[in-house]
mmCIF file of N, CA and C and ligand atoms in Angstrom:
data_model
loop_
_atom_site.group_PDB
_atom_site.id
_atom_site.type_symbol
_atom_site.label_atom_id
_atom_site.label_comp_id
_atom_site.label_asym_id
_atom_site.label_seq_id
_atom_site.Cartn_x
_atom_site.Cartn_y
_atom_site.Cartn_z
ATOM 1 N N MET A 266 105.149 80.406 108.029
ATOM 2 C CA MET A 266 103.710 80.625 108.243
ATOM 3 C C MET A 266 103.286 81.947 107.570
ATOM 4 N N THR A 267 102.253 81.913 106.766
ATOM 5 C CA THR A 267 101.812 83.140 106.086
ATOM 6 C C THR A 267 101.019 84.023 107.056
ATOM 7 N N ILE A 268 100.858 85.282 106.685
ATOM 8 C CA ILE A 268 100.071 86.194 107.527
ATOM 9 C C ILE A 268 98.634 85.683 107.661
ATOM 10 N N PHE A 269 98.133 85.038 106.620
ATOM 11 C CA PHE A 269 96.764 84.518 106.703
ATOM 12 C C PHE A 269 96.694 83.318 107.666
ATOM 13 N N SER A 270 97.743 82.495 107.694
ATOM 14 C CA SER A 270 97.758 81.379 108.657
ATOM 15 C C SER A 270 97.807 81.921 110.079
ATOM 16 N N ARG A 271 98.502 83.031 110.264
ATOM 17 C CA ARG A 271 98.571 83.641 111.600
ATOM 18 C C ARG A 271 97.212 84.229 111.992
ATOM 19 N N ILE A 272 96.483 84.753 111.024
ATOM 20 C CA ILE A 272 95.120 85.242 111.293
ATOM 21 C C ILE A 272 94.224 84.063 111.671
ATOM 22 N N ILE A 273 94.310 82.988 110.893
ATOM 23 C CA ILE A 273 93.478 81.802 111.140
ATOM 24 C C ILE A 273 93.782 81.217 112.523
ATOM 25 N N ALA A 274 95.059 81.269 112.908
ATOM 26 C CA ALA A 274 95.471 80.740 114.220
ATOM 27 C C ALA A 274 95.099 81.678 115.366
ATOM 28 N N GLY A 275 94.625 82.870 115.049
ATOM 29 C CA GLY A 275 94.232 83.822 116.084
ATOM 30 C C GLY A 275 95.385 84.647 116.621
ATOM 31 N N GLU A 276 96.544 84.562 115.970
ATOM 32 C CA GLU A 276 97.721 85.324 116.426
ATOM 33 C C GLU A 276 97.632 86.780 115.996
ATOM 34 N N ILE A 277 96.935 87.027 114.885
ATOM 35 C CA ILE A 277 96.737 88.393 114.378
ATOM 36 C C ILE A 277 95.226 88.617 114.311
ATOM 37 N N PRO A 278 94.745 89.765 114.806
ATOM 38 C CA PRO A 278 93.298 89.991 114.803
ATOM 39 C C PRO A 278 92.745 90.192 113.399
ATOM 40 N N CYS A 279 91.479 89.881 113.238
ATOM 41 C CA CYS A 279 90.822 90.137 111.951
ATOM 42 C C CYS A 279 89.345 90.390 112.209
ATOM 43 N N TYR A 280 88.670 90.863 111.190
ATOM 44 C CA TYR A 280 87.219 90.984 111.251
ATOM 45 C C TYR A 280 86.669 89.707 110.637
ATOM 46 N N LYS A 281 86.469 88.725 111.511
ATOM 47 C CA LYS A 281 86.095 87.385 111.044
ATOM 48 C C LYS A 281 84.647 87.343 110.557
ATOM 49 N N ILE A 282 84.447 86.593 109.492
ATOM 50 C CA ILE A 282 83.103 86.409 108.948
ATOM 51 C C ILE A 282 82.615 84.979 109.192
ATOM 52 N N ALA A 283 83.442 83.991 108.875
ATOM 53 C CA ALA A 283 82.995 82.594 108.986
ATOM 54 C C ALA A 283 84.188 81.658 108.923
ATOM 55 N N GLU A 284 83.986 80.441 109.408
ATOM 56 C CA GLU A 284 84.981 79.386 109.185
ATOM 57 C C GLU A 284 84.298 78.034 109.257
ATOM 58 N N ASP A 285 84.911 77.059 108.595
ATOM 59 C CA ASP A 285 84.538 75.668 108.837
ATOM 60 C C ASP A 285 85.844 74.917 109.050
ATOM 61 N N ASP A 286 85.828 73.597 108.937
ATOM 62 C CA ASP A 286 87.066 72.875 109.247
ATOM 63 C C ASP A 286 88.173 73.145 108.240
ATOM 64 N N ARG A 287 87.847 73.625 107.037
ATOM 65 C CA ARG A 287 88.876 73.785 106.003
ATOM 66 C C ARG A 287 89.083 75.199 105.475
ATOM 67 N N PHE A 288 88.091 76.077 105.689
ATOM 68 C CA PHE A 288 88.168 77.412 105.084
ATOM 69 C C PHE A 288 87.850 78.499 106.105
ATOM 70 N N PHE A 289 88.301 79.709 105.809
ATOM 71 C CA PHE A 289 88.163 80.831 106.741
ATOM 72 C C PHE A 289 87.832 82.066 105.910
ATOM 73 N N ALA A 290 86.929 82.909 106.431
ATOM 74 C CA ALA A 290 86.548 84.142 105.725
ATOM 75 C C ALA A 290 86.666 85.328 106.670
ATOM 76 N N PHE A 291 87.248 86.424 106.195
ATOM 77 C CA PHE A 291 87.403 87.631 107.004
ATOM 78 C C PHE A 291 87.459 88.838 106.077
ATOM 79 N N LEU A 292 87.210 90.024 106.655
ATOM 80 C CA LEU A 292 87.218 91.231 105.831
ATOM 81 C C LEU A 292 88.638 91.580 105.408
ATOM 82 N N ASP A 293 88.778 92.009 104.168
ATOM 83 C CA ASP A 293 90.057 92.554 103.698
ATOM 84 C C ASP A 293 90.304 93.863 104.446
ATOM 85 N N ILE A 294 91.499 94.004 104.991
ATOM 86 C CA ILE A 294 91.830 95.148 105.839
ATOM 87 C C ILE A 294 91.939 96.459 105.028
ATOM 88 N N ASN A 295 92.172 96.329 103.735
ATOM 89 C CA ASN A 295 92.204 97.495 102.834
ATOM 90 C C ASN A 295 91.154 97.298 101.743
ATOM 91 N N PRO A 296 89.879 97.451 102.107
ATOM 92 C CA PRO A 296 88.807 97.070 101.176
ATOM 93 C C PRO A 296 88.715 97.970 99.946
ATOM 94 N N VAL A 297 88.402 97.367 98.819
ATOM 95 C CA VAL A 297 88.113 98.162 97.618
ATOM 96 C C VAL A 297 86.685 98.691 97.706
ATOM 97 N N ASN A 298 85.856 98.009 98.516
ATOM 98 C CA ASN A 298 84.474 98.448 98.720
ATOM 99 C C ASN A 298 84.032 97.860 100.062
ATOM 100 N N TRP A 299 83.042 98.466 100.713
ATOM 101 C CA TRP A 299 82.575 97.943 102.003
ATOM 102 C C TRP A 299 82.027 96.536 101.821
ATOM 103 N N GLY A 300 82.511 95.621 102.651
ATOM 104 C CA GLY A 300 82.070 94.236 102.560
ATOM 105 C C GLY A 300 83.065 93.339 101.834
ATOM 106 N N HIS A 301 84.149 93.925 101.355
ATOM 107 C CA HIS A 301 85.213 93.172 100.659
ATOM 108 C C HIS A 301 85.754 92.083 101.604
ATOM 109 N N THR A 302 85.571 90.848 101.185
ATOM 110 C CA THR A 302 85.864 89.687 102.049
ATOM 111 C C THR A 302 86.858 88.748 101.362
ATOM 112 N N LEU A 303 87.721 88.136 102.163
ATOM 113 C CA LEU A 303 88.682 87.161 101.638
ATOM 114 C C LEU A 303 88.282 85.760 102.091
ATOM 115 N N ILE A 304 88.391 84.807 101.178
ATOM 116 C CA ILE A 304 88.134 83.390 101.458
ATOM 117 C C ILE A 304 89.466 82.662 101.338
ATOM 118 N N VAL A 305 89.851 81.970 102.395
ATOM 119 C CA VAL A 305 91.194 81.382 102.461
ATOM 120 C C VAL A 305 91.098 79.915 102.892
ATOM 121 N N PRO A 306 91.849 79.017 102.240
ATOM 122 C CA PRO A 306 91.915 77.645 102.768
ATOM 123 C C PRO A 306 92.822 77.623 104.000
ATOM 124 N N LYS A 307 92.458 76.835 104.995
ATOM 125 C CA LYS A 307 93.309 76.760 106.192
ATOM 126 C C LYS A 307 94.649 76.108 105.863
ATOM 127 N N ARG A 308 94.621 75.214 104.893
ATOM 128 C CA ARG A 308 95.863 74.570 104.443
ATOM 129 C C ARG A 308 96.641 75.566 103.581
ATOM 130 N N GLU A 309 97.902 75.780 103.902
ATOM 131 C CA GLU A 309 98.684 76.766 103.153
ATOM 132 C C GLU A 309 99.052 76.261 101.767
ATOM 133 N N GLU A 310 98.744 77.085 100.783
ATOM 134 C CA GLU A 310 99.148 76.828 99.392
ATOM 135 C C GLU A 310 99.228 78.213 98.780
ATOM 136 N N ASP A 311 100.253 78.503 98.039
ATOM 137 C CA ASP A 311 100.430 79.847 97.489
ATOM 138 C C ASP A 311 99.440 80.113 96.353
ATOM 139 N N TYR A 312 99.580 79.330 95.292
ATOM 140 C CA TYR A 312 98.859 79.620 94.046
ATOM 141 C C TYR A 312 97.534 78.862 94.003
ATOM 142 N N ILE A 313 96.465 79.588 93.784
ATOM 143 C CA ILE A 313 95.128 78.979 93.882
ATOM 144 C C ILE A 313 94.962 77.787 92.932
ATOM 145 N N PHE A 314 95.609 77.850 91.770
ATOM 146 C CA PHE A 314 95.438 76.758 90.818
ATOM 147 C C PHE A 314 96.399 75.595 91.078
ATOM 148 N N ASP A 315 97.116 75.657 92.231
ATOM 149 C CA ASP A 315 97.834 74.478 92.715
ATOM 150 C C ASP A 315 96.985 73.684 93.710
ATOM 151 N N LEU A 316 95.799 74.220 94.076
ATOM 152 C CA LEU A 316 94.880 73.441 94.920
ATOM 153 C C LEU A 316 94.351 72.264 94.103
ATOM 154 N N SER A 317 94.008 71.198 94.803
ATOM 155 C CA SER A 317 93.403 70.062 94.085
ATOM 156 C C SER A 317 92.034 70.483 93.550
ATOM 157 N N ASP A 318 91.536 69.746 92.586
ATOM 158 C CA ASP A 318 90.201 70.032 92.047
ATOM 159 C C ASP A 318 89.178 70.033 93.179
ATOM 160 N N GLU A 319 89.324 69.064 94.057
ATOM 161 C CA GLU A 319 88.348 68.911 95.155
ATOM 162 C C GLU A 319 88.413 70.111 96.103
ATOM 163 N N GLU A 320 89.629 70.522 96.471
ATOM 164 C CA GLU A 320 89.771 71.633 97.438
ATOM 165 C C GLU A 320 89.311 72.959 96.810
ATOM 166 N N LEU A 321 89.648 73.145 95.536
ATOM 167 C CA LEU A 321 89.221 74.362 94.832
ATOM 168 C C LEU A 321 87.700 74.425 94.755
ATOM 169 N N GLY A 322 87.087 73.280 94.458
ATOM 170 C CA GLY A 322 85.625 73.223 94.382
ATOM 171 C C GLY A 322 84.986 73.507 95.730
ATOM 172 N N ALA A 323 85.547 72.908 96.774
ATOM 173 C CA ALA A 323 85.000 73.107 98.124
ATOM 174 C C ALA A 323 85.170 74.558 98.566
ATOM 175 N N MET A 324 86.277 75.172 98.170
ATOM 176 C CA MET A 324 86.527 76.578 98.521
ATOM 177 C C MET A 324 85.490 77.476 97.847
ATOM 178 N N MET A 325 85.157 77.161 96.606
ATOM 179 C CA MET A 325 84.170 77.964 95.885
ATOM 180 C C MET A 325 82.774 77.772 96.481
ATOM 181 N N VAL A 326 82.476 76.577 96.941
ATOM 182 C CA VAL A 326 81.175 76.325 97.579
ATOM 183 C C VAL A 326 81.092 77.099 98.902
ATOM 184 N N PHE A 327 82.201 77.129 99.644
ATOM 185 C CA PHE A 327 82.248 77.920 100.890
ATOM 186 C C PHE A 327 82.073 79.410 100.543
ATOM 187 N N ALA A 328 82.763 79.872 99.498
ATOM 188 C CA ALA A 328 82.652 81.279 99.069
ATOM 189 C C ALA A 328 81.215 81.616 98.680
ATOM 190 N N LYS A 329 80.536 80.651 98.077
ATOM 191 C CA LYS A 329 79.151 80.865 97.636
ATOM 192 C C LYS A 329 78.241 81.190 98.824
ATOM 193 N N LYS A 330 78.425 80.474 99.933
ATOM 194 C CA LYS A 330 77.617 80.730 101.136
ATOM 195 C C LYS A 330 77.913 82.121 101.686
ATOM 196 N N VAL A 331 79.189 82.468 101.730
ATOM 197 C CA VAL A 331 79.571 83.787 102.264
ATOM 198 C C VAL A 331 79.047 84.887 101.333
ATOM 199 N N ALA A 332 79.148 84.662 100.021
ATOM 200 C CA ALA A 332 78.674 85.660 99.047
ATOM 201 C C ALA A 332 77.176 85.915 99.213
ATOM 202 N N ALA A 333 76.414 84.871 99.503
ATOM 203 C CA ALA A 333 74.970 85.037 99.705
ATOM 204 C C ALA A 333 74.715 85.937 100.914
ATOM 205 N N ALA A 334 75.497 85.762 101.965
ATOM 206 C CA ALA A 334 75.347 86.594 103.178
ATOM 207 C C ALA A 334 75.767 88.038 102.881
ATOM 208 N N ILE A 335 76.842 88.208 102.119
ATOM 209 C CA ILE A 335 77.291 89.572 101.754
ATOM 210 C C ILE A 335 76.181 90.263 100.958
ATOM 211 N N LYS A 336 75.599 89.525 100.019
ATOM 212 C CA LYS A 336 74.583 90.121 99.146
ATOM 213 C C LYS A 336 73.347 90.556 99.935
ATOM 214 N N GLU A 337 73.032 89.817 100.980
ATOM 215 C CA GLU A 337 71.882 90.194 101.823
ATOM 216 C C GLU A 337 72.213 91.368 102.738
ATOM 217 N N ALA A 338 73.474 91.443 103.168
ATOM 218 C CA ALA A 338 73.853 92.448 104.176
ATOM 219 C C ALA A 338 74.224 93.796 103.567
ATOM 220 N N ILE A 339 74.805 93.773 102.374
ATOM 221 C CA ILE A 339 75.326 94.996 101.762
ATOM 222 C C ILE A 339 74.523 95.291 100.494
ATOM 223 N N PRO A 340 73.950 96.479 100.385
ATOM 224 C CA PRO A 340 73.207 96.796 99.160
ATOM 225 C C PRO A 340 74.133 96.719 97.938
ATOM 226 N N CYS A 341 73.801 95.832 97.009
ATOM 227 C CA CYS A 341 74.644 95.666 95.816
ATOM 228 C C CYS A 341 73.840 94.944 94.755
ATOM 229 N N ARG A 342 74.363 94.928 93.527
ATOM 230 C CA ARG A 342 73.688 94.180 92.466
ATOM 231 C C ARG A 342 74.124 92.729 92.478
ATOM 232 N N LYS A 343 75.438 92.531 92.605
ATOM 233 C CA LYS A 343 75.995 91.184 92.663
ATOM 234 C C LYS A 343 77.259 91.209 93.518
ATOM 235 N N VAL A 344 77.717 90.033 93.901
ATOM 236 C CA VAL A 344 79.006 89.942 94.583
ATOM 237 C C VAL A 344 80.019 89.439 93.560
ATOM 238 N N GLY A 345 81.040 90.249 93.318
ATOM 239 C CA GLY A 345 82.064 89.905 92.348
ATOM 240 C C GLY A 345 83.144 89.032 92.950
ATOM 241 N N VAL A 346 83.808 88.276 92.093
ATOM 242 C CA VAL A 346 84.851 87.339 92.515
ATOM 243 C C VAL A 346 86.142 87.666 91.771
ATOM 244 N N THR A 347 87.224 87.818 92.528
ATOM 245 C CA THR A 347 88.523 88.079 91.900
ATOM 246 C C THR A 347 89.598 87.268 92.605
ATOM 247 N N VAL A 348 90.582 86.834 91.846
ATOM 248 C CA VAL A 348 91.786 86.243 92.437
ATOM 249 C C VAL A 348 92.977 87.037 91.945
ATOM 250 N N LEU A 349 93.777 87.551 92.879
ATOM 251 C CA LEU A 349 95.008 88.250 92.503
ATOM 252 C C LEU A 349 96.182 87.419 93.021
ATOM 253 N N GLY A 350 96.410 87.478 94.321
ATOM 254 C CA GLY A 350 97.469 86.647 94.905
ATOM 255 C C GLY A 350 98.862 87.193 94.689
ATOM 256 N N LEU A 351 98.959 88.479 94.365
ATOM 257 C CA LEU A 351 100.276 89.062 94.094
ATOM 258 C C LEU A 351 100.978 89.508 95.371
ATOM 259 N N GLU A 352 100.216 89.680 96.446
ATOM 260 C CA GLU A 352 100.778 90.245 97.675
ATOM 261 C C GLU A 352 101.004 89.186 98.758
ATOM 262 N N VAL A 353 100.019 88.354 98.981
ATOM 263 C CA VAL A 353 100.112 87.351 100.056
ATOM 264 C C VAL A 353 100.188 85.952 99.434
ATOM 265 N N PRO A 354 101.272 85.206 99.708
ATOM 266 C CA PRO A 354 101.452 83.885 99.083
ATOM 267 C C PRO A 354 100.660 82.786 99.778
ATOM 268 N N HIS A 355 99.359 83.015 99.903
ATOM 269 C CA HIS A 355 98.447 82.035 100.509
ATOM 270 C C HIS A 355 97.143 82.196 99.745
ATOM 271 N N ALA A 356 96.791 81.170 98.999
ATOM 272 C CA ALA A 356 95.647 81.257 98.070
ATOM 273 C C ALA A 356 94.429 81.902 98.716
ATOM 274 N N HIS A 357 93.767 82.791 97.992
ATOM 275 C CA HIS A 357 92.548 83.414 98.518
ATOM 276 C C HIS A 357 91.700 83.958 97.376
ATOM 277 N N ILE A 358 90.408 84.027 97.654
ATOM 278 C CA ILE A 358 89.431 84.606 96.729
ATOM 279 C C ILE A 358 88.947 85.915 97.331
ATOM 280 N N HIS A 359 88.905 86.967 96.519
ATOM 281 C CA HIS A 359 88.305 88.229 96.947
ATOM 282 C C HIS A 359 86.830 88.220 96.559
ATOM 283 N N LEU A 360 85.955 88.499 97.512
ATOM 284 C CA LEU A 360 84.524 88.708 97.233
ATOM 285 C C LEU A 360 84.221 90.177 97.477
ATOM 286 N N VAL A 361 83.663 90.849 96.475
ATOM 287 C CA VAL A 361 83.413 92.292 96.587
ATOM 288 C C VAL A 361 81.987 92.610 96.126
ATOM 289 N N PRO A 362 81.175 93.221 97.025
ATOM 290 C CA PRO A 362 79.830 93.627 96.590
ATOM 291 C C PRO A 362 79.922 94.734 95.542
ATOM 292 N N LEU A 363 79.162 94.564 94.457
ATOM 293 C CA LEU A 363 79.285 95.476 93.314
ATOM 294 C C LEU A 363 77.967 96.159 92.978
ATOM 295 N N LYS A 364 78.058 97.466 92.779
ATOM 296 C CA LYS A 364 76.946 98.185 92.146
ATOM 297 C C LYS A 364 77.341 98.510 90.709
ATOM 298 N N ASN A 365 78.628 98.731 90.512
ATOM 299 C CA ASN A 365 79.143 98.968 89.159
ATOM 300 C C ASN A 365 80.582 98.491 89.072
ATOM 301 N N GLU A 366 81.110 98.507 87.857
ATOM 302 C CA GLU A 366 82.434 97.959 87.563
ATOM 303 C C GLU A 366 83.533 98.604 88.411
ATOM 304 N N GLY A 367 83.373 99.907 88.676
ATOM 305 C CA GLY A 367 84.396 100.632 89.432
ATOM 306 C C GLY A 367 84.556 100.148 90.864
ATOM 307 N N ASP A 368 83.553 99.409 91.369
ATOM 308 C CA ASP A 368 83.634 98.915 92.743
ATOM 309 C C ASP A 368 84.662 97.798 92.889
ATOM 310 N N MET A 369 85.197 97.302 91.793
ATOM 311 C CA MET A 369 86.206 96.224 91.830
ATOM 312 C C MET A 369 87.577 96.767 91.404
ATOM 313 N N ASN A 370 87.810 98.057 91.651
ATOM 314 C CA ASN A 370 89.076 98.662 91.224
ATOM 315 C C ASN A 370 90.111 98.572 92.336
ATOM 316 N N PHE A 371 91.052 97.646 92.191
ATOM 317 C CA PHE A 371 92.040 97.415 93.246
ATOM 318 C C PHE A 371 93.070 98.535 93.344
ATOM 319 N N SER A 372 93.037 99.486 92.406
ATOM 320 C CA SER A 372 93.935 100.634 92.507
ATOM 321 C C SER A 372 93.272 101.762 93.297
ATOM 322 N N ASN A 373 92.051 101.524 93.754
ATOM 323 C CA ASN A 373 91.297 102.598 94.413
ATOM 324 C C ASN A 373 90.634 102.057 95.680
ATOM 325 N N LYS A 374 91.468 101.805 96.711
ATOM 326 C CA LYS A 374 90.945 101.212 97.948
ATOM 327 C C LYS A 374 90.404 102.291 98.881
ATOM 328 N N ILE A 375 89.503 101.899 99.774
ATOM 329 C CA ILE A 375 88.973 102.837 100.769
ATOM 330 C C ILE A 375 90.122 103.196 101.708
ATOM 331 N N SER A 376 90.367 104.503 101.849
ATOM 332 C CA SER A 376 91.525 104.870 102.661
ATOM 333 C C SER A 376 91.156 104.892 104.141
ATOM 334 N N ASP A 377 91.980 104.218 104.928
ATOM 335 C CA ASP A 377 91.861 104.237 106.376
ATOM 336 C C ASP A 377 90.441 103.883 106.878
ATOM 337 N N PRO A 378 89.941 102.687 106.539
ATOM 338 C CA PRO A 378 88.585 102.317 106.988
ATOM 339 C C PRO A 378 88.519 102.284 108.515
ATOM 340 N N SER A 379 87.462 102.832 109.095
ATOM 341 C CA SER A 379 87.401 102.897 110.561
ATOM 342 C C SER A 379 87.081 101.515 111.133
ATOM 343 N N PRO A 380 87.733 101.165 112.248
ATOM 344 C CA PRO A 380 87.475 99.870 112.891
ATOM 345 C C PRO A 380 86.000 99.703 113.245
ATOM 346 N N GLU A 381 85.333 100.787 113.636
ATOM 347 C CA GLU A 381 83.915 100.699 114.012
ATOM 348 C C GLU A 381 83.082 100.255 112.810
ATOM 349 N N LYS A 382 83.349 100.880 111.665
ATOM 350 C CA LYS A 382 82.594 100.542 110.452
ATOM 351 C C LYS A 382 82.911 99.099 110.017
ATOM 352 N N MET A 383 84.180 98.711 110.108
ATOM 353 C CA MET A 383 84.569 97.344 109.720
ATOM 354 C C MET A 383 83.861 96.328 110.622
ATOM 355 N N LYS A 384 83.821 96.626 111.930
ATOM 356 C CA LYS A 384 83.143 95.734 112.881
ATOM 357 C C LYS A 384 81.657 95.603 112.536
ATOM 358 N N GLN A 385 81.060 96.758 112.215
ATOM 359 C CA GLN A 385 79.635 96.813 111.879
ATOM 360 C C GLN A 385 79.340 95.983 110.617
ATOM 361 N N ILE A 386 80.214 96.125 109.610
ATOM 362 C CA ILE A 386 80.050 95.384 108.350
ATOM 363 C C ILE A 386 80.185 93.877 108.598
ATOM 364 N N ALA A 387 81.203 93.503 109.374
ATOM 365 C CA ALA A 387 81.426 92.074 109.659
ATOM 366 C C ALA A 387 80.223 91.494 110.398
ATOM 367 N N ALA A 388 79.696 92.256 111.355
ATOM 368 C CA ALA A 388 78.543 91.763 112.129
ATOM 369 C C ALA A 388 77.312 91.632 111.224
ATOM 370 N N ALA A 389 77.132 92.589 110.310
ATOM 371 C CA ALA A 389 75.975 92.550 109.414
ATOM 372 C C ALA A 389 76.046 91.328 108.504
ATOM 373 N N ILE A 390 77.224 91.028 107.986
ATOM 374 C CA ILE A 390 77.375 89.861 107.098
ATOM 375 C C ILE A 390 77.175 88.577 107.891
ATOM 376 N N THR A 391 77.822 88.508 109.046
ATOM 377 C CA THR A 391 77.742 87.298 109.883
ATOM 378 C C THR A 391 76.282 86.993 110.254
ATOM 379 N N ALA A 392 75.511 88.055 110.496
ATOM 380 C CA ALA A 392 74.102 87.868 110.890
ATOM 381 C C ALA A 392 73.270 87.226 109.780
ATOM 382 N N LYS A 393 73.757 87.304 108.541
ATOM 383 C CA LYS A 393 73.002 86.737 107.398
ATOM 384 C C LYS A 393 73.434 85.316 107.047
ATOM 385 N N LEU A 394 74.429 84.812 107.744
ATOM 386 C CA LEU A 394 74.918 83.451 107.447
ATOM 387 C C LEU A 394 73.966 82.380 107.981
HETATM 388 P P1 AMP B 17 96.647 89.781 96.848
HETATM 389 O O1 AMP B 17 97.619 88.765 97.408
HETATM 390 O O2 AMP B 17 97.245 90.576 95.718
HETATM 391 O O3 AMP B 17 95.317 89.173 96.490
HETATM 392 O O4 AMP B 17 96.381 90.862 97.998
HETATM 393 C C1 AMP B 17 96.278 90.478 99.341
HETATM 394 C C2 AMP B 17 95.088 91.113 99.986
HETATM 395 O O5 AMP B 17 95.131 90.797 101.365
HETATM 396 C C3 AMP B 17 95.052 92.641 99.871
HETATM 397 O O6 AMP B 17 93.788 93.044 99.375
HETATM 398 C C4 AMP B 17 95.276 93.110 101.315
HETATM 399 O O7 AMP B 17 94.556 94.286 101.627
HETATM 400 C C5 AMP B 17 94.801 91.915 102.135
HETATM 401 N N1 AMP B 17 95.446 91.792 103.433
HETATM 402 C C6 AMP B 17 96.771 91.822 103.679
HETATM 403 N N2 AMP B 17 97.007 91.687 104.997
HETATM 404 C C7 AMP B 17 95.792 91.568 105.595
HETATM 405 C C8 AMP B 17 95.358 91.414 106.949
HETATM 406 N N3 AMP B 17 96.220 91.344 107.965
HETATM 407 N N4 AMP B 17 94.021 91.336 107.191
HETATM 408 C C9 AMP B 17 93.136 91.411 106.173
HETATM 409 N N5 AMP B 17 93.486 91.551 104.880
HETATM 410 C C10 AMP B 17 94.793 91.639 104.588
#
């Protein structure tokens, strides 16, 4: 079971944003920018391009709804999309609100984000869904 499956199962806490029957969204615990959100399929698959065309498409449509809420909740120009997958072997999309290119720098994460601020960000995004 991946760490993301344990989060989805409620065994590990997260700052949850949204879920439907197939996908789950929560804040990245080490955000590159405030509002950095992960979109994960509930079905475990390591590599995103091993998802079926249908599941990949549905995941992107789910991400689109979450991105719209992020864009309304967090002042930004656009919500950027990245896939890395080098750390957690469970396919996921990173959504990051962007004002400039540097806001998507994965070598420069926010250090020690406070739980209060993370809770506040999650609530602000959720309120826009
Ligand atoms: P990658 O697999 O390279 O896309 O990186 C995995 C991402 O998951 C990183 O940005 C981590 O900060 C994030 N991450 C790892 N564990 C957790 C967790 N328990 N809750 C939220 N995000 C996590």
